[in-house]
Tab-separated table of C-alpha atoms in Angstrom:
chain	number	residue	atom	x	y	z
A	208	MET	CA	-15.298	162.704	3.552
A	209	ARG	CA	-18.362	160.329	3.802
A	210	ILE	CA	-17.739	156.712	4.303
A	211	PRO	CA	-18.990	154.552	1.358
A	212	GLY	CA	-20.538	151.618	2.780
A	213	PHE	CA	-19.379	151.935	6.324
A	214	LYS	CA	-22.578	150.775	7.694
A	215	THR	CA	-22.989	147.928	5.251
A	216	LEU	CA	-19.652	146.592	6.566
A	217	LEU	CA	-20.518	146.867	10.108
A	218	ALA	CA	-21.348	142.879	10.066
A	219	VAL	CA	-17.913	142.332	8.443
A	220	GLY	CA	-16.509	144.051	11.455
A	221	PHE	CA	-17.366	140.944	13.536
A	222	ALA	CA	-16.361	138.520	10.902
A	223	GLY	CA	-12.981	138.306	11.710
A	224	VAL	CA	-11.091	137.180	8.781
A	225	ALA	CA	-13.378	138.016	5.730
A	226	LEU	CA	-12.719	139.125	2.236
A	227	THR	CA	-14.348	142.269	0.970
A	228	ALA	CA	-17.448	142.037	-1.711
A	229	GLY	CA	-15.276	144.269	-4.068
A	230	GLY	CA	-12.476	141.610	-3.498
A	231	TRP	CA	-14.752	138.711	-4.194
A	232	ARG	CA	-16.103	140.312	-7.414
A	233	ALA	CA	-12.664	140.984	-8.483
A	234	ALA	CA	-11.417	137.600	-7.907
A	235	GLN	CA	-14.191	136.231	-9.982
A	236	GLY	CA	-12.965	138.387	-12.936
A	237	GLY	CA	-10.428	135.967	-13.602
A	238	GLN	CA	-7.603	138.331	-13.745
A	239	SER	CA	-4.044	136.543	-13.614
A	240	ASN	CA	-2.336	138.652	-10.947
A	241	THR	CA	-4.267	138.507	-7.832
A	242	LEU	CA	-2.887	139.544	-4.254
A	243	LEU	CA	-4.355	138.958	-1.015
A	244	ASN	CA	-3.661	141.768	1.359
A	245	VAL	CA	-4.384	140.659	4.885
A	246	SER	CA	-4.831	144.001	7.132
A	247	TYR	CA	-6.384	145.082	10.208
A	248	ASP	CA	-9.802	146.410	11.214
A	249	PRO	CA	-9.992	150.049	10.016
A	250	THR	CA	-8.139	149.837	6.725
A	251	ARG	CA	-11.162	148.599	4.525
A	252	GLU	CA	-12.115	151.944	3.103
A	253	LEU	CA	-8.178	153.066	2.793
A	254	TYR	CA	-7.245	149.976	0.831
A	255	ASP	CA	-10.507	150.107	-1.174
A	256	ALA	CA	-9.194	153.381	-2.480
A	257	ILE	CA	-5.410	152.402	-2.594
A	258	ASP	CA	-6.323	149.172	-4.571
A	259	ASP	CA	-8.073	150.931	-7.361
A	260	ALA	CA	-5.144	153.519	-7.601
A	261	PHE	CA	-2.550	151.022	-7.685
A	262	ALA	CA	-4.399	148.845	-10.153
A	263	ALA	CA	-4.510	151.664	-12.495
A	264	ASP	CA	-1.023	152.674	-12.122
A	265	TYR	CA	0.387	149.108	-12.492
A	266	LEU	CA	-1.854	148.614	-15.615
A	267	LYS	CA	-0.551	151.930	-17.290
A	268	LYS	CA	2.908	151.184	-16.280
A	269	THR	CA	3.242	147.258	-17.242
A	270	GLY	CA	0.069	146.584	-19.174
A	271	THR	CA	-0.816	143.910	-16.666
A	272	LYS	CA	-4.116	143.922	-14.922
A	273	VAL	CA	-3.802	143.115	-11.272
A	274	THR	CA	-6.725	142.439	-8.529
A	275	ILE	CA	-6.312	142.874	-4.825
A	276	GLN	CA	-8.465	140.981	-2.390
A	277	GLN	CA	-8.701	142.105	1.109
A	278	SER	CA	-9.347	140.418	4.450
A	279	HIS	CA	-9.686	142.760	7.800
A	280	GLY	CA	-9.940	141.763	11.373
A	281	GLY	CA	-8.208	142.488	14.694
A	282	SER	CA	-4.514	142.869	13.754
A	283	GLY	CA	-3.400	140.043	16.400
A	284	LYS	CA	-6.089	137.413	15.136
A	285	GLN	CA	-5.130	138.212	11.440
A	286	ALA	CA	-1.420	137.491	12.173
A	287	THR	CA	-2.537	134.151	13.634
A	288	ALA	CA	-4.600	133.549	10.523
A	289	VAL	CA	-1.683	134.025	8.110
A	290	VAL	CA	0.636	131.711	10.528
A	291	ASN	CA	-2.544	128.985	10.453
A	292	GLY	CA	-2.340	129.211	6.629
A	293	LEU	CA	-4.257	132.049	4.924
A	294	GLN	CA	-2.403	132.928	1.862
A	295	ALA	CA	-1.355	136.698	2.199
A	296	ASP	CA	0.758	137.841	-0.370
A	297	VAL	CA	1.399	141.032	1.662
A	298	VAL	CA	0.246	141.701	5.362
A	299	THR	CA	-0.604	145.312	6.218
A	300	LEU	CA	-0.958	145.063	10.102
A	301	GLY	CA	-1.510	147.363	12.998
A	302	LEU	CA	1.642	146.728	14.750
A	303	ALA	CA	5.095	145.163	14.265
A	304	GLN	CA	4.797	142.732	16.878
A	305	ASP	CA	2.121	140.836	14.650
A	306	ILE	CA	4.366	140.576	11.612
A	307	LEU	CA	7.345	139.360	13.989
A	308	ALA	CA	5.005	136.656	14.985
A	309	ILE	CA	4.590	135.625	11.065
A	310	GLN	CA	8.327	135.859	10.843
A	311	LYS	CA	8.789	133.647	13.847
A	312	ALA	CA	6.646	131.116	11.958
A	313	GLY	CA	9.155	131.115	9.215
A	314	LEU	CA	6.784	132.900	6.620
A	315	ILE	CA	8.546	136.073	6.291
A	316	LYS	CA	12.336	136.332	6.294
A	317	PRO	CA	14.057	138.506	9.042
A	318	GLY	CA	14.961	142.093	7.949
A	319	TRP	CA	11.338	142.950	6.616
A	320	GLN	CA	11.564	146.235	8.380
A	321	ALA	CA	14.357	147.442	6.260
A	322	LYS	CA	12.966	146.583	2.938
A	323	PHE	CA	10.859	149.667	2.952
A	324	PRO	CA	11.252	153.261	4.394
A	325	TYR	CA	10.362	154.285	7.986
A	326	ASN	CA	10.936	150.835	9.204
A	327	SER	CA	8.280	149.685	6.659
A	328	ALA	CA	5.335	151.866	8.084
A	329	PRO	CA	4.133	153.900	5.248
A	330	TYR	CA	1.920	156.096	7.349
A	331	THR	CA	1.344	156.772	11.041
A	332	SER	CA	-1.616	157.533	13.351
A	333	ALA	CA	-2.306	158.086	16.947
A	334	VAL	CA	-4.757	157.243	19.706
A	335	ALA	CA	-7.354	160.019	20.524
A	336	PHE	CA	-10.791	160.065	22.152
A	337	LEU	CA	-14.201	160.263	20.683
A	338	VAL	CA	-16.916	161.632	23.089
A	339	ARG	CA	-20.692	162.224	22.704
A	340	LYS	CA	-21.647	165.800	21.569
A	341	GLY	CA	-21.088	168.420	24.120
A	342	ASN	CA	-18.439	166.307	25.947
A	343	PRO	CA	-21.060	165.889	28.864
A	344	LYS	CA	-18.206	163.747	30.983
A	345	HIS	CA	-15.921	166.575	30.464
A	346	ILE	CA	-13.196	164.173	29.087
A	347	HIS	CA	-10.084	166.214	27.969
A	348	ASP	CA	-7.105	164.117	28.892
A	349	TRP	CA	-5.803	160.633	30.097
A	350	LYS	CA	-6.659	161.292	33.722
A	351	ASP	CA	-10.288	162.148	33.098
A	352	LEU	CA	-10.880	158.406	31.877
A	353	LEU	CA	-10.693	157.645	35.472
A	354	GLN	CA	-13.572	159.813	36.715
A	355	PRO	CA	-16.169	158.119	38.646
A	356	GLY	CA	-19.000	156.994	36.394
A	357	VAL	CA	-17.104	157.148	33.045
A	358	GLN	CA	-17.339	154.169	30.775
A	359	VAL	CA	-14.652	153.943	28.323
A	360	ILE	CA	-14.780	151.702	25.149
A	361	THR	CA	-11.546	150.275	23.619
A	362	ALA	CA	-10.266	147.114	21.996
A	363	ASN	CA	-8.782	144.019	23.442
A	364	PRO	CA	-5.099	144.616	23.501
A	365	LYS	CA	-4.460	140.659	23.488
A	366	THR	CA	-6.134	140.652	19.889
A	367	SER	CA	-6.172	144.325	18.656
A	368	ALA	CA	-3.445	146.742	17.599
A	369	ALA	CA	-5.783	149.563	18.427
A	370	GLY	CA	-6.007	147.964	21.721
A	371	ARG	CA	-2.354	147.769	22.452
A	372	TRP	CA	-1.656	151.406	21.014
A	373	ALA	CA	-4.615	152.836	23.487
A	374	PHE	CA	-2.763	150.705	26.446
A	375	LEU	CA	0.610	152.302	25.686
A	376	GLY	CA	-0.929	155.881	25.036
A	377	PHE	CA	-2.310	155.852	28.610
A	378	TRP	CA	0.605	154.155	30.184
A	379	GLY	CA	3.263	156.569	28.503
A	380	ALA	CA	1.208	159.463	29.013
A	381	THR	CA	0.917	158.845	32.730
A	382	ALA	CA	4.576	158.097	33.050
A	383	GLY	CA	5.559	161.208	31.171
A	384	ALA	CA	7.060	159.818	28.342
A	385	LYS	CA	9.165	162.281	26.177
A	386	THR	CA	7.430	163.684	23.101
A	387	TYR	CA	8.265	164.868	19.775
A	388	ASP	CA	6.823	166.836	17.183
A	389	LEU	CA	6.529	164.549	14.180
A	390	SER	CA	5.034	166.788	11.809
A	391	THR	CA	8.330	168.102	10.868
A	392	LYS	CA	11.747	166.514	9.300
A	393	GLU	CA	13.617	167.396	12.461
A	394	GLY	CA	11.215	165.956	14.998
A	395	LEU	CA	10.907	162.868	13.095
A	396	ALA	CA	14.789	162.494	12.860
A	397	ALA	CA	15.254	163.203	16.692
A	398	SER	CA	12.730	160.439	17.537
A	399	ILE	CA	14.501	158.069	15.278
A	400	ALA	CA	17.891	158.856	16.724
A	401	ASP	CA	16.790	158.805	20.287
A	402	GLY	CA	14.835	155.513	19.737
A	403	GLN	CA	18.083	153.915	18.380
A	404	ALA	CA	20.125	155.192	21.372
A	405	ALA	CA	17.943	154.481	24.045
A	406	LYS	CA	19.252	151.890	26.489
A	407	THR	CA	17.140	152.234	29.726
A	408	PHE	CA	13.351	152.364	29.833
A	409	PRO	CA	12.343	153.551	33.407
A	410	VAL	CA	8.747	153.867	32.134
A	411	TYR	CA	8.078	150.248	32.814
A	412	ASP	CA	8.628	150.777	36.775
A	413	ASN	CA	6.325	153.848	36.981
A	414	ALA	CA	4.126	152.717	39.785
A	415	ALA	CA	1.591	155.552	39.029
A	416	ALA	CA	1.145	154.265	35.379
A	417	ARG	CA	0.581	150.587	36.549
A	418	ALA	CA	-1.849	151.697	39.228
A	419	SER	CA	-3.963	153.919	36.837
A	420	ILE	CA	-3.945	151.340	34.100
A	421	ALA	CA	-5.422	148.849	36.329
A	422	ASP	CA	-8.036	151.578	37.243
A	423	LEU	CA	-8.715	152.194	33.557
A	424	TYR	CA	-9.729	148.670	32.768
A	425	LYS	CA	-12.517	148.730	35.542
A	426	HIS	CA	-13.965	151.402	33.612
A	427	VAL	CA	-14.075	149.201	30.259
A	428	PRO	CA	-17.505	147.365	30.127
A	429	VAL	CA	-16.578	145.444	27.296
A	430	LEU	CA	-13.514	144.623	25.028
A	431	ASP	CA	-14.121	144.009	21.491
A	432	THR	CA	-11.569	142.049	19.472
A	433	GLY	CA	-10.787	144.819	17.065
A	434	ALA	CA	-10.973	148.585	16.598
A	435	ARG	CA	-14.000	148.469	14.122
A	436	GLY	CA	-15.884	146.422	16.537
A	437	ALA	CA	-15.109	148.934	19.233
A	438	THR	CA	-16.426	151.915	17.158
A	439	ILE	CA	-19.649	150.138	16.498
A	440	THR	CA	-20.196	149.453	20.224
A	441	PHE	CA	-19.667	153.005	20.920
A	442	ALA	CA	-21.180	154.777	18.136
A	443	GLN	CA	-24.034	152.316	16.851
A	444	LYS	CA	-24.920	150.619	20.032
A	445	GLY	CA	-24.502	153.548	22.035
A	446	LEU	CA	-22.409	152.060	24.892
A	447	GLY	CA	-19.915	154.066	26.949
A	448	ASP	CA	-18.804	157.506	27.364
A	449	VAL	CA	-15.541	157.758	25.194
A	450	LEU	CA	-14.035	155.639	22.696
A	451	LEU	CA	-10.274	155.038	22.410
A	452	ASN	CA	-9.347	154.434	19.064
A	453	TRP	CA	-6.955	155.189	16.127
A	454	GLU	CA	-7.495	158.849	15.008
A	455	ASN	CA	-8.535	157.823	11.332
A	456	GLU	CA	-11.322	155.528	12.904
A	457	LEU	CA	-12.606	158.439	14.950
A	458	TYR	CA	-13.018	160.673	11.758
A	459	LEU	CA	-14.875	158.045	10.077
A	460	ALA	CA	-17.228	157.590	12.748
A	461	THR	CA	-17.997	161.254	12.801
A	462	ASP	CA	-18.339	161.361	9.321
A	463	GLU	CA	-20.713	158.314	8.951
A	464	PHE	CA	-23.043	158.846	11.989
A	465	GLY	CA	-23.048	162.438	12.268
A	466	LYS	CA	-20.856	165.411	13.559
A	467	ASP	CA	-23.806	166.531	15.648
A	468	LYS	CA	-23.514	163.129	17.672
A	469	PHE	CA	-19.998	163.235	18.354
A	470	GLU	CA	-16.532	165.236	19.018
A	471	ILE	CA	-13.040	164.175	18.499
A	472	VAL	CA	-10.904	165.110	21.808
A	473	TYR	CA	-7.161	165.121	21.571
A	474	PRO	CA	-5.205	164.426	24.704
A	475	SER	CA	-2.064	166.406	25.676
A	476	THR	CA	0.169	163.607	24.475
A	477	SER	CA	-0.169	160.267	22.745
A	478	VAL	CA	1.515	157.434	21.144
A	479	LEU	CA	2.899	157.385	17.477
A	480	GLY	CA	1.233	154.538	15.813
A	481	GLU	CA	3.420	153.005	13.060
A	482	PRO	CA	1.396	150.318	11.037
A	483	PRO	CA	3.776	148.244	9.123
A	484	VAL	CA	3.834	146.291	5.792
A	485	ALA	CA	5.609	143.250	4.514
A	486	VAL	CA	5.640	140.908	1.765
A	487	VAL	CA	4.836	137.351	2.867
A	488	ASP	CA	7.935	135.531	1.373
A	489	SER	CA	6.659	132.101	1.634
A	490	VAL	CA	3.387	132.742	-0.048
A	491	VAL	CA	4.932	135.318	-3.204
A	492	ASP	CA	7.468	132.509	-3.964
A	493	LYS	CA	5.009	129.786	-4.131
A	494	LYS	CA	2.497	131.863	-6.119
A	495	GLY	CA	5.243	133.920	-8.276
A	496	THR	CA	3.727	136.994	-7.260
A	497	ARG	CA	6.991	138.817	-5.575
A	498	ASP	CA	7.294	141.358	-8.131
A	499	VAL	CA	3.722	142.633	-8.186
A	500	ALA	CA	3.410	142.446	-4.481
A	501	THR	CA	6.680	144.465	-4.048
A	502	ALA	CA	5.475	147.056	-6.435
A	503	TYR	CA	2.157	147.136	-4.279
A	504	LEU	CA	3.794	147.943	-1.152
A	505	LYS	CA	6.224	150.509	-2.761
A	506	TYR	CA	3.278	152.284	-4.288
A	507	LEU	CA	2.135	153.085	-0.714
A	508	TYR	CA	5.177	155.693	-0.530
A	509	THR	CA	4.218	157.643	-3.829
A	510	PRO	CA	2.612	160.852	-3.597
A	511	GLU	CA	-0.525	159.649	-5.184
A	512	ALA	CA	-0.925	157.049	-2.415
A	513	GLN	CA	0.321	159.402	0.264
A	514	ASP	CA	-2.334	161.678	-0.801
A	515	ILE	CA	-5.100	159.092	-0.506
A	516	ILE	CA	-3.752	157.897	2.928
A	517	ALA	CA	-4.291	161.590	3.911
A	518	GLN	CA	-7.770	161.768	2.680
A	519	TRP	CA	-8.625	158.800	4.797
A	520	HIS	CA	-7.292	160.587	7.923
A	521	TYR	CA	-4.072	158.565	8.209
A	522	ARG	CA	-0.988	160.852	8.801
A	523	PRO	CA	1.204	160.645	5.541
A	524	ARG	CA	5.086	160.249	5.898
A	525	ASP	CA	5.578	162.572	2.886
A	526	ILE	CA	6.160	165.733	4.581
A	527	ASP	CA	4.850	167.694	1.528
A	528	VAL	CA	1.797	165.792	1.614
A	529	TYR	CA	1.245	166.232	5.293
A	530	LYS	CA	1.450	170.133	5.072
A	531	LYS	CA	-1.109	169.971	2.144
A	532	TYR	CA	-3.396	168.285	4.950
A	533	ILE	CA	-2.144	169.981	7.917
A	534	ASP	CA	-5.441	171.422	8.794
A	535	SER	CA	-6.913	168.018	9.033
A	536	PHE	CA	-4.098	166.836	11.664
A	537	PRO	CA	-4.175	168.724	14.812
A	538	ALA	CA	-0.692	169.167	16.268
A	539	LEU	CA	0.235	166.309	18.810
A	540	LYS	CA	2.884	165.608	21.200
A	541	LEU	CA	3.601	162.086	20.483
A	542	PHE	CA	6.150	159.759	22.051
A	543	THR	CA	7.295	156.612	20.275
A	544	VAL	CA	7.582	152.793	21.032
A	545	ASP	CA	11.233	152.547	20.431
A	546	GLN	CA	12.267	155.644	22.481
A	547	THR	CA	9.940	155.063	25.278
A	548	PHE	CA	9.438	151.235	25.593
A	549	GLY	CA	12.449	149.850	23.726
A	550	GLY	CA	10.873	148.289	20.679
A	551	TRP	CA	7.962	145.689	20.338
A	552	PRO	CA	9.452	142.710	21.276
A	553	LYS	CA	10.115	143.979	24.829
A	554	THR	CA	6.906	145.829	24.694
A	555	ASN	CA	4.925	142.773	24.011
A	556	LYS	CA	6.805	140.512	26.399
A	557	ALA	CA	6.431	143.025	29.307
A	558	PHE	CA	2.717	143.944	28.762
A	559	PHE	CA	0.818	141.724	26.177
A	560	ALA	CA	2.258	138.291	26.482
A	561	ASP	CA	0.545	135.458	28.443
A	562	GLY	CA	1.220	136.405	32.202
A	563	GLY	CA	2.303	139.903	31.316
A	564	VAL	CA	0.991	143.203	32.969
A	565	PHE	CA	-2.379	143.034	31.066
A	566	ASP	CA	-3.015	139.557	32.348
A	567	GLN	CA	-2.275	140.658	35.728
A	568	ILE	CA	-4.551	143.824	35.807
A	569	TYR	CA	-7.502	143.126	33.861
A	570	LYS	CA	-10.202	141.283	35.375
A	571	PRO	CA	-13.374	140.977	32.972
A	572	THR	CA	-16.718	142.503	34.248
A	573	LYS	CA	-19.230	139.800	35.098
């Protein structure tokens, strides 16, 4: 699938909080029900498709027109924007910790993760590698990123969900985290049960993982603030030998910039990315948009929306839809944040909070 307008959105990729052109046009149309979806970097094209489908479905079922505006940027920066006053009706961010930050600010009520299935994460993704055609640096697994002379492009884990997932993917793989086949109901159930039962998390004390990840960031010449910026740095500016990013972002880059230029490489294991969604209670109660905002997020779980999700290279939760697109999703051994790291609050405090592991090991290149 080609990416409509991907290159035209490159400037937006650096703009942080910015409404898409489609969102502005719709807003100026004067419809009565307008939602603002504040999302993370790579989801522009996905939500363009979802929004059109939802609006048509909502009009058919209720007779009411609805318009959805979009705002995209690094997930952490987007969460901060909402905390600082961006009037999001819904947030569809890259990791649960960012929505927990909005909850902590009092804008979202506790318990939001139980409002929708699968901890309010309607689809998943994984971290994989994009290399230049022919894979000249022979990068096949995480350890290959540490070869002398290899430059790694990835987003900043302080501001980007993709950056955090990449960090955790490397750490968990190096530490030998337990993996699951999440393309099956059995594998999914086992991962959830193990995550709920886990009490100890020895992965934090893995000395090899800590030493290796300190080495990894010595191979990173620049940290972009978001996933889309990292893709542009690698694919358009030509910097680096390998890009670490969301699986869906890698497919979009190859579709747009040419399969003759890049190859996607899957490591032996990776981390299960679970981008969550939530209604922003303080905003919808003020605007009177709770019902349509809730309907919008529920729609993400319908077979129609799950099909769109799969077409844009995100892994659907609906197993039947997943099987329909199984050839598009290579089998992956995945580990979860809950089972491996004990959930996002613990993970964030240890690795990404001020003074955490990332601050201790990362020294910017001068």
